[in-house]
Amino acid sequence: MAYWLMKSEPDVFSFDDLVAKTGRGEVEEWHGVRNYAARNNMKSMAVGDEAFFYHSNIGKEIVGIMKIVAPAHPDSTAELNAKGEVVWECVDVQSVKPFKRPVTLAEIKATEALAEIELIKLSRLSVSKVSDKEWKLLCQMGGL
């Protein structure tokens, strides 16, 4: 299993929105990503991988865990390129559980053991990798 961190602006789509969809038996297409590195990370994901749900811009904090429930597929919001192909892909996700307490970006930056996390090193990347060690530490920090 691999671990990831995926960002969303909570005023557009929050973890609570994902929990509500999951509660109705729905999944969420993680669409709208328009960065090649982030897209390639999603193409590397496997069903069953888990990801942190990170509220970006507002809050700047990890608030929960979600799982990948469908592999990369064409993004339904993407336009076709000149060849009539969909360049952008996405995965489908479902909520797993909320953190007992959010872990803020300030806390992450202040934690020496997280100095190499892609969230900090590649701060503009909306879908990033998380190591096993980082995953375990962040789950502990979030009360899980």
C-alpha angles and dihedrals in degrees: 000000000000127000130222144176119224124190129215132168104243093217088059101037122349134189087255088057089053092048090052092051092047089049088058090051093254131131128217124234105221091222135161099054108144103177121099096218092050091046091050090051089055090049087056093054122106129206106270096032113129130224137192115240106227122194105218128198093005112056097352092217144121107249107170153343129264133179133226109246101172130032124243114301136162112300108245090215095054124105120228119257124234090280092054093252131131107239097181122075135183142182132234120243141189130196118258105179142324123247113256085231128009118252109223128216088241090058091047092051090049093053110090093203088061097050092112099045112129090232086072101029095046098027097167094053111107097199116039142165123257122199122230090250093050091047094054093046094048091048089053091048089051092053099255 
